[in-house]
Amino acid sequence: MPYDAEILIVGCGNILFKDDGFGPAVIDALDELSKEKPLPDNTMTLDAGTGGPHFVFSLPHETWKKMIVVDIVDFGAEPGTIRVFSVDELPKGSYENMHSWPVNQPLHDLSKVCEVMVVGVQPESISAPDIVLGLTESVEDAIPKAIEIILKEIEV
């Protein structure tokens, strides 16, 4: 099993659809940062892209103690606002991936076997189905805050 760390930090989203690429962008930035300041040995980062539900559904491992999901969440705030959600706090119906797969239920199921939290950013623009690379400035500016929250959560 390749994902057998105690703590998984999973970036979800599609880099082809503007701010939907937030999760993968945070994972890239975190991986770059970890070259200078390594993450704890029990921690693994994963760019799940749009396969987040697949990972959430099918890969739970007995070693997992915590999963930190990084993604866009429409919670009606100013674009670029970061908020940490427990599974029970996720806005109903607004936390789905780009293919409209509901993610709430698999996260609830997963929360029965490990701690699950979502670091969500309010998107400014999702371009789907049009392909537009790059995050908006407000969401790009939120990356350091997301990393700060994640590092605090994993006690780095």
mmCIF file with all atom_site columns, N, CA, C and O in Angstrom, residues 14-64:
data_model
loop_
_atom_site.group_PDB
_atom_site.id
_atom_site.type_symbol
_atom_site.label_atom_id
_atom_site.label_alt_id
_atom_site.label_comp_id
_atom_site.label_asym_id
_atom_site.label_entity_id
_atom_site.label_seq_id
_atom_site.pdbx_PDB_ins_code
_atom_site.Cartn_x
_atom_site.Cartn_y
_atom_site.Cartn_z
_atom_site.occupancy
_atom_site.B_iso_or_equiv
_atom_site.pdbx_formal_charge
_atom_site.auth_seq_id
_atom_site.auth_comp_id
_atom_site.auth_asym_id
_atom_site.auth_atom_id
_atom_site.pdbx_PDB_model_num
ATOM 1   N N  . ASN A 1 14 ? -8.928  20.227 -9.885  1.00 0.00 ? 14 ASN A N  1
ATOM 2   C CA . ASN A 1 14 ? -8.502  20.103 -11.269 1.00 0.00 ? 14 ASN A CA 1
ATOM 3   C C  . ASN A 1 14 ? -7.769  21.383 -11.679 1.00 0.00 ? 14 ASN A C  1
ATOM 4   O O  . ASN A 1 14 ? -8.379  22.456 -11.718 1.00 0.00 ? 14 ASN A O  1
ATOM 5   N N  . ILE A 1 15 ? -6.496  21.259 -11.985 1.00 0.00 ? 15 ILE A N  1
ATOM 6   C CA . ILE A 1 15 ? -5.699  22.438 -12.326 1.00 0.00 ? 15 ILE A CA 1
ATOM 7   C C  . ILE A 1 15 ? -6.125  23.090 -13.636 1.00 0.00 ? 15 ILE A C  1
ATOM 8   O O  . ILE A 1 15 ? -5.704  24.201 -13.938 1.00 0.00 ? 15 ILE A O  1
ATOM 9   N N  . LEU A 1 16 ? -6.980  22.417 -14.401 1.00 0.00 ? 16 LEU A N  1
ATOM 10  C CA . LEU A 1 16 ? -7.425  22.973 -15.687 1.00 0.00 ? 16 LEU A CA 1
ATOM 11  C C  . LEU A 1 16 ? -8.564  23.974 -15.535 1.00 0.00 ? 16 LEU A C  1
ATOM 12  O O  . LEU A 1 16 ? -8.910  24.664 -16.491 1.00 0.00 ? 16 LEU A O  1
ATOM 13  N N  . PHE A 1 17 ? -9.148  24.058 -14.341 1.00 0.00 ? 17 PHE A N  1
ATOM 14  C CA . PHE A 1 17 ? -10.344 24.886 -14.154 1.00 0.00 ? 17 PHE A CA 1
ATOM 15  C C  . PHE A 1 17 ? -10.140 25.980 -13.109 1.00 0.00 ? 17 PHE A C  1
ATOM 16  O O  . PHE A 1 17 ? -10.845 26.066 -12.111 1.00 0.00 ? 17 PHE A O  1
ATOM 17  N N  . LYS A 1 18 ? -9.137  26.827 -13.368 1.00 0.00 ? 18 LYS A N  1
ATOM 18  C CA . LYS A 1 18 ? -8.879  28.023 -12.545 1.00 0.00 ? 18 LYS A CA 1
ATOM 19  C C  . LYS A 1 18 ? -8.737  27.674 -11.062 1.00 0.00 ? 18 LYS A C  1
ATOM 20  O O  . LYS A 1 18 ? -7.883  26.879 -10.720 1.00 0.00 ? 18 LYS A O  1
ATOM 21  N N  . ASP A 1 19 ? -9.562  28.238 -10.184 1.00 0.00 ? 19 ASP A N  1
ATOM 22  C CA . ASP A 1 19 ? -9.381  28.067 -8.740  1.00 0.00 ? 19 ASP A CA 1
ATOM 23  C C  . ASP A 1 19 ? -9.597  26.638 -8.263  1.00 0.00 ? 19 ASP A C  1
ATOM 24  O O  . ASP A 1 19 ? -9.217  26.312 -7.129  1.00 0.00 ? 19 ASP A O  1
ATOM 25  N N  . ASP A 1 20 ? -10.155 25.786 -9.085  1.00 0.00 ? 20 ASP A N  1
ATOM 26  C CA . ASP A 1 20 ? -10.304 24.387 -8.682  1.00 0.00 ? 20 ASP A CA 1
ATOM 27  C C  . ASP A 1 20 ? -8.942  23.724 -8.477  1.00 0.00 ? 20 ASP A C  1
ATOM 28  O O  . ASP A 1 20 ? -8.850  22.688 -7.853  1.00 0.00 ? 20 ASP A O  1
ATOM 29  N N  . GLY A 1 21 ? -7.899  24.355 -8.970  1.00 0.00 ? 21 GLY A N  1
ATOM 30  C CA . GLY A 1 21 ? -6.554  23.813 -8.792  1.00 0.00 ? 21 GLY A CA 1
ATOM 31  C C  . GLY A 1 21 ? -5.913  24.166 -7.463  1.00 0.00 ? 21 GLY A C  1
ATOM 32  O O  . GLY A 1 21 ? -4.728  23.902 -7.252  1.00 0.00 ? 21 GLY A O  1
ATOM 33  N N  . PHE A 1 22 ? -6.683  24.745 -6.541  1.00 0.00 ? 22 PHE A N  1
ATOM 34  C CA . PHE A 1 22 ? -6.127  25.159 -5.245  1.00 0.00 ? 22 PHE A CA 1
ATOM 35  C C  . PHE A 1 22 ? -5.489  23.995 -4.491  1.00 0.00 ? 22 PHE A C  1
ATOM 36  O O  . PHE A 1 22 ? -4.363  24.119 -3.992  1.00 0.00 ? 22 PHE A O  1
ATOM 37  N N  . GLY A 1 23 ? -6.184  22.887 -4.362  1.00 0.00 ? 23 GLY A N  1
ATOM 38  C CA . GLY A 1 23 ? -5.650  21.751 -3.600  1.00 0.00 ? 23 GLY A CA 1
ATOM 39  C C  . GLY A 1 23 ? -4.303  21.281 -4.142  1.00 0.00 ? 23 GLY A C  1
ATOM 40  O O  . GLY A 1 23 ? -3.321  21.194 -3.383  1.00 0.00 ? 23 GLY A O  1
ATOM 41  N N  . PRO A 1 24 ? -4.205  20.991 -5.447  1.00 0.00 ? 24 PRO A N  1
ATOM 42  C CA . PRO A 1 24 ? -2.904  20.605 -5.998  1.00 0.00 ? 24 PRO A CA 1
ATOM 43  C C  . PRO A 1 24 ? -1.839  21.693 -5.833  1.00 0.00 ? 24 PRO A C  1
ATOM 44  O O  . PRO A 1 24 ? -0.662  21.375 -5.593  1.00 0.00 ? 24 PRO A O  1
ATOM 45  N N  . ALA A 1 25 ? -2.224  22.974 -5.935  1.00 0.00 ? 25 ALA A N  1
ATOM 46  C CA . ALA A 1 25 ? -1.245  24.065 -5.775  1.00 0.00 ? 25 ALA A CA 1
ATOM 47  C C  . ALA A 1 25 ? -0.697  24.101 -4.349  1.00 0.00 ? 25 ALA A C  1
ATOM 48  O O  . ALA A 1 25 ? 0.498   24.344 -4.141  1.00 0.00 ? 25 ALA A O  1
ATOM 49  N N  . VAL A 1 26 ? -1.549  23.848 -3.371  1.00 0.00 ? 26 VAL A N  1
ATOM 50  C CA . VAL A 1 26 ? -1.085  23.817 -1.977  1.00 0.00 ? 26 VAL A CA 1
ATOM 51  C C  . VAL A 1 26 ? -0.133  22.645 -1.771  1.00 0.00 ? 26 VAL A C  1
ATOM 52  O O  . VAL A 1 26 ? 0.911   22.786 -1.131  1.00 0.00 ? 26 VAL A O  1
ATOM 53  N N  . ILE A 1 27 ? -0.454  21.504 -2.347  1.00 0.00 ? 27 ILE A N  1
ATOM 54  C CA . ILE A 1 27 ? 0.440   20.342 -2.219  1.00 0.00 ? 27 ILE A CA 1
ATOM 55  C C  . ILE A 1 27 ? 1.792   20.636 -2.873  1.00 0.00 ? 27 ILE A C  1
ATOM 56  O O  . ILE A 1 27 ? 2.847   20.331 -2.300  1.00 0.00 ? 27 ILE A O  1
ATOM 57  N N  . ASP A 1 28 ? 1.791   21.270 -4.053  1.00 0.00 ? 28 ASP A N  1
ATOM 58  C CA . ASP A 1 28 ? 3.055   21.635 -4.705  1.00 0.00 ? 28 ASP A CA 1
ATOM 59  C C  . ASP A 1 28 ? 3.879   22.559 -3.811  1.00 0.00 ? 28 ASP A C  1
ATOM 60  O O  . ASP A 1 28 ? 5.084   22.365 -3.646  1.00 0.00 ? 28 ASP A O  1
ATOM 61  N N  . ALA A 1 29 ? 3.228   23.579 -3.248  1.00 0.00 ? 29 ALA A N  1
ATOM 62  C CA . ALA A 1 29 ? 3.933   24.541 -2.397  1.00 0.00 ? 29 ALA A CA 1
ATOM 63  C C  . ALA A 1 29 ? 4.446   23.867 -1.124  1.00 0.00 ? 29 ALA A C  1
ATOM 64  O O  . ALA A 1 29 ? 5.562   24.147 -0.675  1.00 0.00 ? 29 ALA A O  1
ATOM 65  N N  . LEU A 1 30 ? 3.649   22.975 -0.570  1.00 0.00 ? 30 LEU A N  1
ATOM 66  C CA . LEU A 1 30 ? 4.060   22.258 0.644   1.00 0.00 ? 30 LEU A CA 1
ATOM 67  C C  . LEU A 1 30 ? 5.241   21.330 0.351   1.00 0.00 ? 30 LEU A C  1
ATOM 68  O O  . LEU A 1 30 ? 6.192   21.247 1.141   1.00 0.00 ? 30 LEU A O  1
ATOM 69  N N  . ASP A 1 31 ? 5.205   20.657 -0.790  1.00 0.00 ? 31 ASP A N  1
ATOM 70  C CA . ASP A 1 31 ? 6.325   19.784 -1.176  1.00 0.00 ? 31 ASP A CA 1
ATOM 71  C C  . ASP A 1 31 ? 7.604   20.603 -1.383  1.00 0.00 ? 31 ASP A C  1
ATOM 72  O O  . ASP A 1 31 ? 8.694   20.163 -1.013  1.00 0.00 ? 31 ASP A O  1
ATOM 73  N N  . GLU A 1 32 ? 7.471   21.766 -1.983  1.00 0.00 ? 32 GLU A N  1
ATOM 74  C CA . GLU A 1 32 ? 8.633   22.626 -2.194  1.00 0.00 ? 32 GLU A CA 1
ATOM 75  C C  . GLU A 1 32 ? 9.203   23.090 -0.850  1.00 0.00 ? 32 GLU A C  1
ATOM 76  O O  . GLU A 1 32 ? 10.409  23.058 -0.639  1.00 0.00 ? 32 GLU A O  1
ATOM 77  N N  . LEU A 1 33 ? 8.312   23.495 0.047   1.00 0.00 ? 33 LEU A N  1
ATOM 78  C CA . LEU A 1 33 ? 8.729   23.935 1.381   1.00 0.00 ? 33 LEU A CA 1
ATOM 79  C C  . LEU A 1 33 ? 9.415   22.801 2.149   1.00 0.00 ? 33 LEU A C  1
ATOM 80  O O  . LEU A 1 33 ? 10.391  23.024 2.868   1.00 0.00 ? 33 LEU A O  1
ATOM 81  N N  . SER A 1 34 ? 8.919   21.586 1.973   1.00 0.00 ? 34 SER A N  1
ATOM 82  C CA . SER A 1 34 ? 9.463   20.451 2.731   1.00 0.00 ? 34 SER A CA 1
ATOM 83  C C  . SER A 1 34 ? 10.882  20.084 2.304   1.00 0.00 ? 34 SER A C  1
ATOM 84  O O  . SER A 1 34 ? 11.563  19.348 3.005   1.00 0.00 ? 34 SER A O  1
ATOM 85  N N  . LYS A 1 35 ? 11.339  20.612 1.170   1.00 0.00 ? 35 LYS A N  1
ATOM 86  C CA . LYS A 1 35 ? 12.737  20.376 0.767   1.00 0.00 ? 35 LYS A CA 1
ATOM 87  C C  . LYS A 1 35 ? 13.687  21.071 1.741   1.00 0.00 ? 35 LYS A C  1
ATOM 88  O O  . LYS A 1 35 ? 14.774  20.598 1.999   1.00 0.00 ? 35 LYS A O  1
ATOM 89  N N  . GLU A 1 36 ? 13.243  22.224 2.276   1.00 0.00 ? 36 GLU A N  1
ATOM 90  C CA . GLU A 1 36 ? 14.059  22.961 3.245   1.00 0.00 ? 36 GLU A CA 1
ATOM 91  C C  . GLU A 1 36 ? 13.748  22.545 4.673   1.00 0.00 ? 36 GLU A C  1
ATOM 92  O O  . GLU A 1 36 ? 14.620  22.514 5.524   1.00 0.00 ? 36 GLU A O  1
ATOM 93  N N  . LYS A 1 37 ? 12.479  22.299 4.924   1.00 0.00 ? 37 LYS A N  1
ATOM 94  C CA . LYS A 1 37 ? 12.031  21.933 6.266   1.00 0.00 ? 37 LYS A CA 1
ATOM 95  C C  . LYS A 1 37 ? 11.178  20.671 6.130   1.00 0.00 ? 37 LYS A C  1
ATOM 96  O O  . LYS A 1 37 ? 9.959   20.754 5.898   1.00 0.00 ? 37 LYS A O  1
ATOM 97  N N  . PRO A 1 38 ? 11.815  19.501 6.237   1.00 0.00 ? 38 PRO A N  1
ATOM 98  C CA . PRO A 1 38 ? 11.090  18.240 6.001   1.00 0.00 ? 38 PRO A CA 1
ATOM 99  C C  . PRO A 1 38 ? 9.873   18.067 6.916   1.00 0.00 ? 38 PRO A C  1
ATOM 100 O O  . PRO A 1 38 ? 9.891   18.481 8.072   1.00 0.00 ? 38 PRO A O  1
ATOM 101 N N  . LEU A 1 39 ? 8.862   17.452 6.367   1.00 0.00 ? 39 LEU A N  1
ATOM 102 C CA . LEU A 1 39 ? 7.671   17.118 7.147   1.00 0.00 ? 39 LEU A CA 1
ATOM 103 C C  . LEU A 1 39 ? 7.996   15.932 8.047   1.00 0.00 ? 39 LEU A C  1
ATOM 104 O O  . LEU A 1 39 ? 8.953   15.187 7.778   1.00 0.00 ? 39 LEU A O  1
ATOM 105 N N  . PRO A 1 40 ? 7.223   15.719 9.095   1.00 0.00 ? 40 PRO A N  1
ATOM 106 C CA . PRO A 1 40 ? 7.456   14.552 9.950   1.00 0.00 ? 40 PRO A CA 1
ATOM 107 C C  . PRO A 1 40 ? 7.414   13.241 9.134   1.00 0.00 ? 40 PRO A C  1
ATOM 108 O O  . PRO A 1 40 ? 6.708   13.151 8.126   1.00 0.00 ? 40 PRO A O  1
ATOM 109 N N  . ASP A 1 41 ? 8.160   12.257 9.603   1.00 0.00 ? 41 ASP A N  1
ATOM 110 C CA . ASP A 1 41 ? 8.231   10.972 8.887   1.00 0.00 ? 41 ASP A CA 1
ATOM 111 C C  . ASP A 1 41 ? 6.877   10.282 8.752   1.00 0.00 ? 41 ASP A C  1
ATOM 112 O O  . ASP A 1 41 ? 6.679   9.488  7.840   1.00 0.00 ? 41 ASP A O  1
ATOM 113 N N  . ASN A 1 42 ? 5.955   10.587 9.654   1.00 0.00 ? 42 ASN A N  1
ATOM 114 C CA . ASN A 1 42 ? 4.646   9.927  9.615   1.00 0.00 ? 42 ASN A CA 1
ATOM 115 C C  . ASN A 1 42 ? 3.647   10.648 8.707   1.00 0.00 ? 42 ASN A C  1
ATOM 116 O O  . ASN A 1 42 ? 2.464   10.343 8.723   1.00 0.00 ? 42 ASN A O  1
ATOM 117 N N  . THR A 1 43 ? 4.136   11.606 7.913   1.00 0.00 ? 43 THR A N  1
ATOM 118 C CA . THR A 1 43 ? 3.244   12.439 7.100   1.00 0.00 ? 43 THR A CA 1
ATOM 119 C C  . THR A 1 43 ? 3.544   12.263 5.618   1.00 0.00 ? 43 THR A C  1
ATOM 120 O O  . THR A 1 43 ? 4.698   12.172 5.215   1.00 0.00 ? 43 THR A O  1
ATOM 121 N N  . MET A 1 44 ? 2.496   12.252 4.820   1.00 0.00 ? 44 MET A N  1
ATOM 122 C CA . MET A 1 44 ? 2.633   12.113 3.370   1.00 0.00 ? 44 MET A CA 1
ATOM 123 C C  . MET A 1 44 ? 1.719   13.116 2.680   1.00 0.00 ? 44 MET A C  1
ATOM 124 O O  . MET A 1 44 ? 0.585   13.334 3.121   1.00 0.00 ? 44 MET A O  1
ATOM 125 N N  . THR A 1 45 ? 2.215   13.738 1.624   1.00 0.00 ? 45 THR A N  1
ATOM 126 C CA . THR A 1 45 ? 1.372   14.616 0.813   1.00 0.00 ? 45 THR A CA 1
ATOM 127 C C  . THR A 1 45 ? 0.945   13.856 -0.435  1.00 0.00 ? 45 THR A C  1
ATOM 128 O O  . THR A 1 45 ? 1.660   12.985 -0.925  1.00 0.00 ? 45 THR A O  1
ATOM 129 N N  . LEU A 1 46 ? -0.209  14.226 -0.935  1.00 0.00 ? 46 LEU A N  1
ATOM 130 C CA . LEU A 1 46 ? -0.751  13.543 -2.106  1.00 0.00 ? 46 LEU A CA 1
ATOM 131 C C  . LEU A 1 46 ? -1.568  14.515 -2.940  1.00 0.00 ? 46 LEU A C  1
ATOM 132 O O  . LEU A 1 46 ? -2.513  15.128 -2.434  1.00 0.00 ? 46 LEU A O  1
ATOM 133 N N  . ASP A 1 47 ? -1.189  14.691 -4.202  1.00 0.00 ? 47 ASP A N  1
ATOM 134 C CA . ASP A 1 47 ? -1.995  15.463 -5.142  1.00 0.00 ? 47 ASP A CA 1
ATOM 135 C C  . ASP A 1 47 ? -2.995  14.488 -5.743  1.00 0.00 ? 47 ASP A C  1
ATOM 136 O O  . ASP A 1 47 ? -2.667  13.728 -6.637  1.00 0.00 ? 47 ASP A O  1
ATOM 137 N N  . ALA A 1 48 ? -4.221  14.529 -5.227  1.00 0.00 ? 48 ALA A N  1
ATOM 138 C CA . ALA A 1 48 ? -5.252  13.592 -5.680  1.00 0.00 ? 48 ALA A CA 1
ATOM 139 C C  . ALA A 1 48 ? -5.971  14.093 -6.926  1.00 0.00 ? 48 ALA A C  1
ATOM 140 O O  . ALA A 1 48 ? -6.784  13.364 -7.496  1.00 0.00 ? 48 ALA A O  1
ATOM 141 N N  . GLY A 1 49 ? -5.702  15.327 -7.335  1.00 0.00 ? 49 GLY A N  1
ATOM 142 C CA . GLY A 1 49 ? -6.361  15.860 -8.518  1.00 0.00 ? 49 GLY A CA 1
ATOM 143 C C  . GLY A 1 49 ? -7.866  15.744 -8.389  1.00 0.00 ? 49 GLY A C  1
ATOM 144 O O  . GLY A 1 49 ? -8.445  16.103 -7.378  1.00 0.00 ? 49 GLY A O  1
ATOM 145 N N  . THR A 1 50 ? -8.501  15.216 -9.393  1.00 0.00 ? 50 THR A N  1
ATOM 146 C CA . THR A 1 50 ? -9.956  15.005 -9.339  1.00 0.00 ? 50 THR A CA 1
ATOM 147 C C  . THR A 1 50 ? -10.292 13.613 -8.835  1.00 0.00 ? 50 THR A C  1
ATOM 148 O O  . THR A 1 50 ? -11.449 13.230 -8.803  1.00 0.00 ? 50 THR A O  1
ATOM 149 N N  . GLY A 1 51 ? -9.282  12.868 -8.441  1.00 0.00 ? 51 GLY A N  1
ATOM 150 C CA . GLY A 1 51 ? -9.519  11.511 -7.952  1.00 0.00 ? 51 GLY A CA 1
ATOM 151 C C  . GLY A 1 51 ? -9.780  11.464 -6.458  1.00 0.00 ? 51 GLY A C  1
ATOM 152 O O  . GLY A 1 51 ? -9.773  10.382 -5.877  1.00 0.00 ? 51 GLY A O  1
ATOM 153 N N  . GLY A 1 52 ? -9.991  12.622 -5.826  1.00 0.00 ? 52 GLY A N  1
ATOM 154 C CA . GLY A 1 52 ? -10.215 12.665 -4.390  1.00 0.00 ? 52 GLY A CA 1
ATOM 155 C C  . GLY A 1 52 ? -11.242 11.666 -3.896  1.00 0.00 ? 52 GLY A C  1
ATOM 156 O O  . GLY A 1 52 ? -10.954 10.879 -2.987  1.00 0.00 ? 52 GLY A O  1
ATOM 157 N N  . PRO A 1 53 ? -12.433 11.637 -4.476  1.00 0.00 ? 53 PRO A N  1
ATOM 158 C CA . PRO A 1 53 ? -13.423 10.661 -4.006  1.00 0.00 ? 53 PRO A CA 1
ATOM 159 C C  . PRO A 1 53 ? -12.940 9.223  -4.119  1.00 0.00 ? 53 PRO A C  1
ATOM 160 O O  . PRO A 1 53 ? -13.225 8.402  -3.265  1.00 0.00 ? 53 PRO A O  1
ATOM 161 N N  . HIS A 1 54 ? -12.175 8.941  -5.172  1.00 0.00 ? 54 HIS A N  1
ATOM 162 C CA . HIS A 1 54 ? -11.639 7.583  -5.311  1.00 0.00 ? 54 HIS A CA 1
ATOM 163 C C  . HIS A 1 54 ? -10.751 7.252  -4.111  1.00 0.00 ? 54 HIS A C  1
ATOM 164 O O  . HIS A 1 54 ? -10.876 6.185  -3.505  1.00 0.00 ? 54 HIS A O  1
ATOM 165 N N  . PHE A 1 55 ? -9.859  8.184  -3.772  1.00 0.00 ? 55 PHE A N  1
ATOM 166 C CA . PHE A 1 55 ? -8.973  7.944  -2.629  1.00 0.00 ? 55 PHE A CA 1
ATOM 167 C C  . PHE A 1 55 ? -9.774  7.814  -1.350  1.00 0.00 ? 55 PHE A C  1
ATOM 168 O O  . PHE A 1 55 ? -9.530  6.929  -0.541  1.00 0.00 ? 55 PHE A O  1
ATOM 169 N N  . VAL A 1 56 ? -10.733 8.723  -1.174  1.00 0.00 ? 56 VAL A N  1
ATOM 170 C CA . VAL A 1 56 ? -11.530 8.718  0.047   1.00 0.00 ? 56 VAL A CA 1
ATOM 171 C C  . VAL A 1 56 ? -12.320 7.422  0.150   1.00 0.00 ? 56 VAL A C  1
ATOM 172 O O  . VAL A 1 56 ? -12.411 6.809  1.200   1.00 0.00 ? 56 VAL A O  1
ATOM 173 N N  . PHE A 1 57 ? -12.881 6.986  -0.994  1.00 0.00 ? 57 PHE A N  1
ATOM 174 C CA . PHE A 1 57 ? -13.707 5.776  -0.993  1.00 0.00 ? 57 PHE A CA 1
ATOM 175 C C  . PHE A 1 57 ? -12.908 4.505  -0.786  1.00 0.00 ? 57 PHE A C  1
ATOM 176 O O  . PHE A 1 57 ? -13.282 3.636  -0.021  1.00 0.00 ? 57 PHE A O  1
ATOM 177 N N  . SER A 1 58 ? -11.811 4.367  -1.511  1.00 0.00 ? 58 SER A N  1
ATOM 178 C CA . SER A 1 58 ? -11.244 3.039  -1.672  1.00 0.00 ? 58 SER A CA 1
ATOM 179 C C  . SER A 1 58 ? -9.889  2.794  -1.031  1.00 0.00 ? 58 SER A C  1
ATOM 180 O O  . SER A 1 58 ? -9.408  1.666  -1.075  1.00 0.00 ? 58 SER A O  1
ATOM 181 N N  . LEU A 1 59 ? -9.274  3.785  -0.461  1.00 0.00 ? 59 LEU A N  1
ATOM 182 C CA . LEU A 1 59 ? -7.938  3.544  0.018   1.00 0.00 ? 59 LEU A CA 1
ATOM 183 C C  . LEU A 1 59 ? -7.738  3.645  1.526   1.00 0.00 ? 59 LEU A C  1
ATOM 184 O O  . LEU A 1 59 ? -6.598  3.714  1.973   1.00 0.00 ? 59 LEU A O  1
ATOM 185 N N  . PRO A 1 60 ? -8.786  3.679  2.334   1.00 0.00 ? 60 PRO A N  1
ATOM 186 C CA . PRO A 1 60 ? -8.507  3.771  3.767   1.00 0.00 ? 60 PRO A CA 1
ATOM 187 C C  . PRO A 1 60 ? -7.544  2.667  4.200   1.00 0.00 ? 60 PRO A C  1
ATOM 188 O O  . PRO A 1 60 ? -7.651  1.525  3.768   1.00 0.00 ? 60 PRO A O  1
ATOM 189 N N  . HIS A 1 61 ? -6.576  3.047  5.003   1.00 0.00 ? 61 HIS A N  1
ATOM 190 C CA . HIS A 1 61 ? -5.549  2.116  5.456   1.00 0.00 ? 61 HIS A CA 1
ATOM 191 C C  . HIS A 1 61 ? -5.504  2.142  6.971   1.00 0.00 ? 61 HIS A C  1
ATOM 192 O O  . HIS A 1 61 ? -5.722  3.185  7.592   1.00 0.00 ? 61 HIS A O  1
ATOM 193 N N  . GLU A 1 62 ? -5.207  1.004  7.554   1.00 0.00 ? 62 GLU A N  1
ATOM 194 C CA . GLU A 1 62 ? -5.207  0.899  9.015   1.00 0.00 ? 62 GLU A CA 1
ATOM 195 C C  . GLU A 1 62 ? -4.201  1.821  9.694   1.00 0.00 ? 62 GLU A C  1
ATOM 196 O O  . GLU A 1 62 ? -4.326  2.118  10.869  1.00 0.00 ? 62 GLU A O  1
ATOM 197 N N  . THR A 1 63 ? -3.199  2.292  8.957   1.00 0.00 ? 63 THR A N  1
ATOM 198 C CA . THR A 1 63 ? -2.213  3.198  9.568   1.00 0.00 ? 63 THR A CA 1
ATOM 199 C C  . THR A 1 63 ? -2.700  4.642  9.633   1.00 0.00 ? 63 THR A C  1
ATOM 200 O O  . THR A 1 63 ? -2.131  5.437  10.365  1.00 0.00 ? 63 THR A O  1
ATOM 201 N N  . TRP A 1 64 ? -3.750  4.978  8.875   1.00 0.00 ? 64 TRP A N  1
ATOM 202 C CA . TRP A 1 64 ? -4.203  6.365  8.830   1.00 0.00 ? 64 TRP A CA 1
ATOM 203 C C  . TRP A 1 64 ? -4.782  6.784  10.173  1.00 0.00 ? 64 TRP A C  1
ATOM 204 O O  . TRP A 1 64 ? -5.660  6.124  10.719  1.00 0.00 ? 64 TRP A O  1
#
